[in-house]
Short mmCIF file of C-alpha atoms in Angstrom, two decimals:
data_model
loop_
_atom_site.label_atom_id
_atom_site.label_comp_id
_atom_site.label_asym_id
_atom_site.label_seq_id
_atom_site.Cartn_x
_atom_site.Cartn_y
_atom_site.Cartn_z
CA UNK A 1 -35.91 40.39 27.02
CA UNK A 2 -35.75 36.90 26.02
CA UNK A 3 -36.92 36.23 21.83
CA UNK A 4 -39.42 33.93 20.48
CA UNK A 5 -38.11 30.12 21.40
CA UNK A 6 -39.42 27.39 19.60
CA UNK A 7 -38.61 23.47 20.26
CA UNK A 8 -37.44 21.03 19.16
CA UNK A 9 -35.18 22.48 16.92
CA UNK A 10 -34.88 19.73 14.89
CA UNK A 11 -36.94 16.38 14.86
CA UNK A 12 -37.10 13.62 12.28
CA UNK A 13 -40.32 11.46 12.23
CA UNK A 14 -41.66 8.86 9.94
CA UNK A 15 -44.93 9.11 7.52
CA UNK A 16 -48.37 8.09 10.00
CA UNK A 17 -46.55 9.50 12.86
CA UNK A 18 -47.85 12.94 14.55
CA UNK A 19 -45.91 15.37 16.41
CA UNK A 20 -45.98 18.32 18.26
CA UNK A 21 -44.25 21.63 18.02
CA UNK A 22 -43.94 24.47 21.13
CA UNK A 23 -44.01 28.21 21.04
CA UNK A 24 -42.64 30.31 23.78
CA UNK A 25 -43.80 33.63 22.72
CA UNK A 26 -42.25 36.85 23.64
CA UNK A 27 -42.99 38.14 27.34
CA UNK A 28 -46.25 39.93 27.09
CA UNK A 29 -47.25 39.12 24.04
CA UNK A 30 -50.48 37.37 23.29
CA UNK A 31 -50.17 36.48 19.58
CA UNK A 32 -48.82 33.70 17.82
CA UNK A 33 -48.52 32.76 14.43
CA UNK A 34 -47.63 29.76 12.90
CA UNK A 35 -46.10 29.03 9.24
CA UNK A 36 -44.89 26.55 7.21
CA UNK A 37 -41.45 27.19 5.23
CA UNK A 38 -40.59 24.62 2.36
CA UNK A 39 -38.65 25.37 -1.04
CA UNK A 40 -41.27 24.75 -2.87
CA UNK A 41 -44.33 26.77 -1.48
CA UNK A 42 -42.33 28.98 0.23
CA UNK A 43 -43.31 30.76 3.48
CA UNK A 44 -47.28 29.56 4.39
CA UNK A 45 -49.16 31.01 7.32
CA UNK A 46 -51.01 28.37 8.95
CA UNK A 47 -52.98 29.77 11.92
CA UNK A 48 -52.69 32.45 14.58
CA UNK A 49 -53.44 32.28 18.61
CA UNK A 50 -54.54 35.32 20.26
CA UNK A 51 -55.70 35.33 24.03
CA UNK A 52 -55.96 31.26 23.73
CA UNK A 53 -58.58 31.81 20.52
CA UNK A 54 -57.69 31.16 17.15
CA UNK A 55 -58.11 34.40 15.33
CA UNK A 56 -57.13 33.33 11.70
CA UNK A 57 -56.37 30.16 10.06
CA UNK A 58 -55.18 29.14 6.42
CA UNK A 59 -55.24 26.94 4.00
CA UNK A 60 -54.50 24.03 5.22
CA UNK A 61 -55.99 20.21 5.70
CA UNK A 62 -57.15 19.33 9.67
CA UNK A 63 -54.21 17.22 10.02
CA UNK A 64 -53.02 20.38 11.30
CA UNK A 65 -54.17 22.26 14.39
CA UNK A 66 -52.87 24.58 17.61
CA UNK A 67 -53.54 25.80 20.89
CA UNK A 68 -52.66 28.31 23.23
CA UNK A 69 -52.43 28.32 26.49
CA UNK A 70 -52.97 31.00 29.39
CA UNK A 71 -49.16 32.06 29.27
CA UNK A 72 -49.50 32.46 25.64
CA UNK A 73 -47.36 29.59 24.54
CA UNK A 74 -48.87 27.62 21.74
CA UNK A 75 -48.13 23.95 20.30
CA UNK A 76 -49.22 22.77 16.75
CA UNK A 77 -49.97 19.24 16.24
CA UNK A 78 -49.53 17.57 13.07
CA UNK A 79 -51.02 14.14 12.72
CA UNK A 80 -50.86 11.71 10.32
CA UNK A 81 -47.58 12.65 8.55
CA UNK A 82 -47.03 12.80 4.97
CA UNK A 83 -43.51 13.67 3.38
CA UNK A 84 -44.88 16.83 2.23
CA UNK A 85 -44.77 17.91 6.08
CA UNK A 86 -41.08 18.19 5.79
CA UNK A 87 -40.62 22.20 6.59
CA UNK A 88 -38.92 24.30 8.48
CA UNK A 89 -42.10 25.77 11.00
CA UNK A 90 -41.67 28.80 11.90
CA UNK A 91 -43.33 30.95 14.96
CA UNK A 92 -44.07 34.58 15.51
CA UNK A 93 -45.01 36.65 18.21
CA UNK A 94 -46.76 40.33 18.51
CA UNK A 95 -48.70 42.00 20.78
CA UNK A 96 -51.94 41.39 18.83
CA UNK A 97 -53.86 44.63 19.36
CA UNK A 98 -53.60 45.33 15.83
CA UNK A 99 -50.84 48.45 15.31
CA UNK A 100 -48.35 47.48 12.94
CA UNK A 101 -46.42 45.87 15.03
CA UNK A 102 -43.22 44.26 14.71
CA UNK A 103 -43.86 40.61 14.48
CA UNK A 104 -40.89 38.27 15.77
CA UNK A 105 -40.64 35.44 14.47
CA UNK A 106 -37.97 32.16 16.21
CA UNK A 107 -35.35 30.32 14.81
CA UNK A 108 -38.06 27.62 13.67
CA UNK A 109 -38.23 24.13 13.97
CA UNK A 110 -36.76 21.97 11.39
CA UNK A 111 -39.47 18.62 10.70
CA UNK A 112 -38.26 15.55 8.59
CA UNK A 113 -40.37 13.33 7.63
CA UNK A 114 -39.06 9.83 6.54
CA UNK B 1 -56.70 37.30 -1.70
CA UNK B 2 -53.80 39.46 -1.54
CA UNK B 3 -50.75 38.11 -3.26
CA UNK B 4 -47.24 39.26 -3.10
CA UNK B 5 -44.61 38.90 -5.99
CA UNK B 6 -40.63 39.46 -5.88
CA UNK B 7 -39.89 38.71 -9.39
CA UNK B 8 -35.98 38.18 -8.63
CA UNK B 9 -34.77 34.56 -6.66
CA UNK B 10 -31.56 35.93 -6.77
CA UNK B 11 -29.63 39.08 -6.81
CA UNK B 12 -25.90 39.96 -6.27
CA UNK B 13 -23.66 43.11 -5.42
CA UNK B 14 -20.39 44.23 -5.10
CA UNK B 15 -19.34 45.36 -1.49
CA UNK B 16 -20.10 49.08 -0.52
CA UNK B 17 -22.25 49.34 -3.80
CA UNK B 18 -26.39 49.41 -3.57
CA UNK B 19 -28.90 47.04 -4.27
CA UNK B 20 -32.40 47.00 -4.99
CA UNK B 21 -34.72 44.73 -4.39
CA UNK B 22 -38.12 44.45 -6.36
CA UNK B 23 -41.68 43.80 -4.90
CA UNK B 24 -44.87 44.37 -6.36
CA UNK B 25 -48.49 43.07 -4.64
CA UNK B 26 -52.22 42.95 -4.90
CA UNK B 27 -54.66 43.86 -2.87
CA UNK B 28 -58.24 45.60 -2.89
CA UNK B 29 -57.77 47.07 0.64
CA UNK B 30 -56.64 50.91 1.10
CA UNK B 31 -54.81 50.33 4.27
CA UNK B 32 -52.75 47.87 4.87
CA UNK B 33 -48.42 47.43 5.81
CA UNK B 34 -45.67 46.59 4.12
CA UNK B 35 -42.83 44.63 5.33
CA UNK B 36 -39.08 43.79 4.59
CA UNK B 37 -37.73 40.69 6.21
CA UNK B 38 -34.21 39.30 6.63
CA UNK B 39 -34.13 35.42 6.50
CA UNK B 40 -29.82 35.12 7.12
CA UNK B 41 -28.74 31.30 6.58
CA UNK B 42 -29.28 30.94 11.09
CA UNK B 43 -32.88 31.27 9.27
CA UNK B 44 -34.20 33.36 12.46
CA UNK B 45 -36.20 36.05 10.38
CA UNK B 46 -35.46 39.53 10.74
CA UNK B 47 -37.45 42.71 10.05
CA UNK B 48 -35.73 44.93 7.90
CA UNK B 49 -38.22 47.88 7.17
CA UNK B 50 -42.05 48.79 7.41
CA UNK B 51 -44.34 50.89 5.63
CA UNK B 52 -47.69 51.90 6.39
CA UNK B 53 -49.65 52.48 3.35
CA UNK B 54 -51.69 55.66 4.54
CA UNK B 55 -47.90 57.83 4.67
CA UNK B 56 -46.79 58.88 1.55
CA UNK B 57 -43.34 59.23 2.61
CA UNK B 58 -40.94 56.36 2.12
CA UNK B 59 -39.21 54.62 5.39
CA UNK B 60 -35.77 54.91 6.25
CA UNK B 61 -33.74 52.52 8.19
CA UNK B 62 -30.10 53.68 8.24
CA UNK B 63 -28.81 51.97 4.88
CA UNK B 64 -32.06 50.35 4.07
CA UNK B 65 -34.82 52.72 2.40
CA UNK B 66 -38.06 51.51 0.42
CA UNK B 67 -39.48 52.82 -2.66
CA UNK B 68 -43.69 52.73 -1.85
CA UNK B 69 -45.45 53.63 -5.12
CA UNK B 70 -48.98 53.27 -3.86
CA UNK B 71 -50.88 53.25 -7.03
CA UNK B 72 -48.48 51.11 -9.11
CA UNK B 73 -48.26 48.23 -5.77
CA UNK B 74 -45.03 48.41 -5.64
CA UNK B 75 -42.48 48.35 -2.78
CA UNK B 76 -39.62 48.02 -3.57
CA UNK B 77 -36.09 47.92 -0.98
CA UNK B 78 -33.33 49.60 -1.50
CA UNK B 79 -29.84 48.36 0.36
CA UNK B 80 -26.81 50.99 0.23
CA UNK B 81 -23.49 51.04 1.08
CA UNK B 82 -23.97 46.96 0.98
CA UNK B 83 -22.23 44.45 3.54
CA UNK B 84 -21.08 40.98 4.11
CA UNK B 85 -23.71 40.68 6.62
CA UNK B 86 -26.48 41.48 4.46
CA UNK B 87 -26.23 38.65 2.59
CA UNK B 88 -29.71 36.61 3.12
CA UNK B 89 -33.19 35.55 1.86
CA UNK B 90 -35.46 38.67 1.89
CA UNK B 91 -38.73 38.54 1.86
CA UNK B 92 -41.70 41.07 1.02
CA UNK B 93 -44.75 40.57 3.28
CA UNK B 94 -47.90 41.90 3.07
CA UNK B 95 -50.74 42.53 6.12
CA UNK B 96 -53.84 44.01 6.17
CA UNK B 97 -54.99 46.91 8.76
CA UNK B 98 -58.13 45.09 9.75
CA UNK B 99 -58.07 45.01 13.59
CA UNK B 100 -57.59 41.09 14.45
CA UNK B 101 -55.47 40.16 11.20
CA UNK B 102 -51.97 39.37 12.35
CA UNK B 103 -51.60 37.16 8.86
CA UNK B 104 -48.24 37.99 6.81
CA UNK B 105 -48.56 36.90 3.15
CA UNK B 106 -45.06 36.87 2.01
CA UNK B 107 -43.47 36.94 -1.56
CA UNK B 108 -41.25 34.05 -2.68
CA UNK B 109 -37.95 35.83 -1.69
CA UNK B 110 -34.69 37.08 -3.47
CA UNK B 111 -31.79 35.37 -2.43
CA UNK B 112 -28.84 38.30 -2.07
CA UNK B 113 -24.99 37.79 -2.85
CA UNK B 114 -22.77 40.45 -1.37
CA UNK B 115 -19.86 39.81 -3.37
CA UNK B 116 -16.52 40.93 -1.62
#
């Protein structure tokens, strides 16, 4: 069973630019969660996808945003990038139905911003 | 808000000794889980262990084993017979029960040194 895949693995933009990040989530599963990793704030939970709604979102400005689509992959757009983008962005996938289930997460994407 | 707190950025132990790693948390729910995650330097996050806060009884994965003291919030993880490929981040993550809630809230991590 193929894991959670997540591209670009790496990407290096510049501050104003926007990007885009993808999701693959495991087969069957129709969660995904999004969160930001950085040194300083550690590990951040952004938003999750569930059936192509967003269920739960954090704290976080409107610069950032998702979707989901019918196959349950999910992008996150970041627009108008500041340095403090620069993360590592990490995805996870469950089933969603709301046992404690295992949630995996991918190798993350690594964003620079310059 | 729930919060989580691992009071320890680093930690180190001697091969084949144990290790334990310290989380405490907040929360006003009753039911909620408890999670150990492995962040290795490939940073692809791993669970470790779970614990569902309505059993009493601790969990048990082969050499990793938690300490759930209900009352006091604490969780902490304990790591025997310790190996080279336990060295990582590890994190303490928190989610609620609530049907819908997939959110992890996860402690600042303790980086761990297996020292050979």
């Amino acid at each position: 069973k193929a894991g959670v895949t997540q591209t670009p693995r790496y990407l290096i933009k510049t501050r104003g630019q926007q990007v885009t990040l993808s999701c693959s989530p495991i087969s069957g599963h129709r969660s995904v969660s999004w969160y930001q990793q950085t040194p300083g704030q550690g590990l951040q939970f952004l938003f999750e996808y569930f059936s192509e709604t967003q269920r739960n979102k954090g704290n976080f400005p409107g610069r950032f945003s998702g979707r989901q689509f019918s196959n349950s992959r999910s992008e996150m757009n970041v627009s108008t990038l500041e340095l403090g983008d620069s993360a590592l962005y990490l995805c996870a996938s469950s089933s969603g139905t709301g046992a404690a289930g295992e949630l995996f997460f991918g190798e993350g994407s690594r964003l620079t911003v310059l | 808000a729930q919060t989580v707190t691992q009071s320890q950025p680093e930690m180190s132990v001697q091969e084949a000794e144990t290790v334990t790693l310290s989380c405490t948390y907040d929360t006003s729910e009753s039911d909620y889980y408890l999670f150990w995650y492995k962040q290795p330097p490939s940073r692809q996050m791993i669970l470790v262990i779970r614990q569902e806060a309505y059993k009493q009884q601790n969990a048990t994965e082969n050499r990793f084993s938690v300490n759930f003291q209900k009352a006091a919030k604490s969780f902490s993880l304990k790591i025997s017979d310790s190996q080279l490929g336990d060295a990582a981040m590890y994190f303490c993550a928190y989610r609620s029960a609530n049907f819908g809630n997939e959110k992890l809230t996860f402690g600042t991590g303790t980086r761990l040194t297996i020292i050979p």
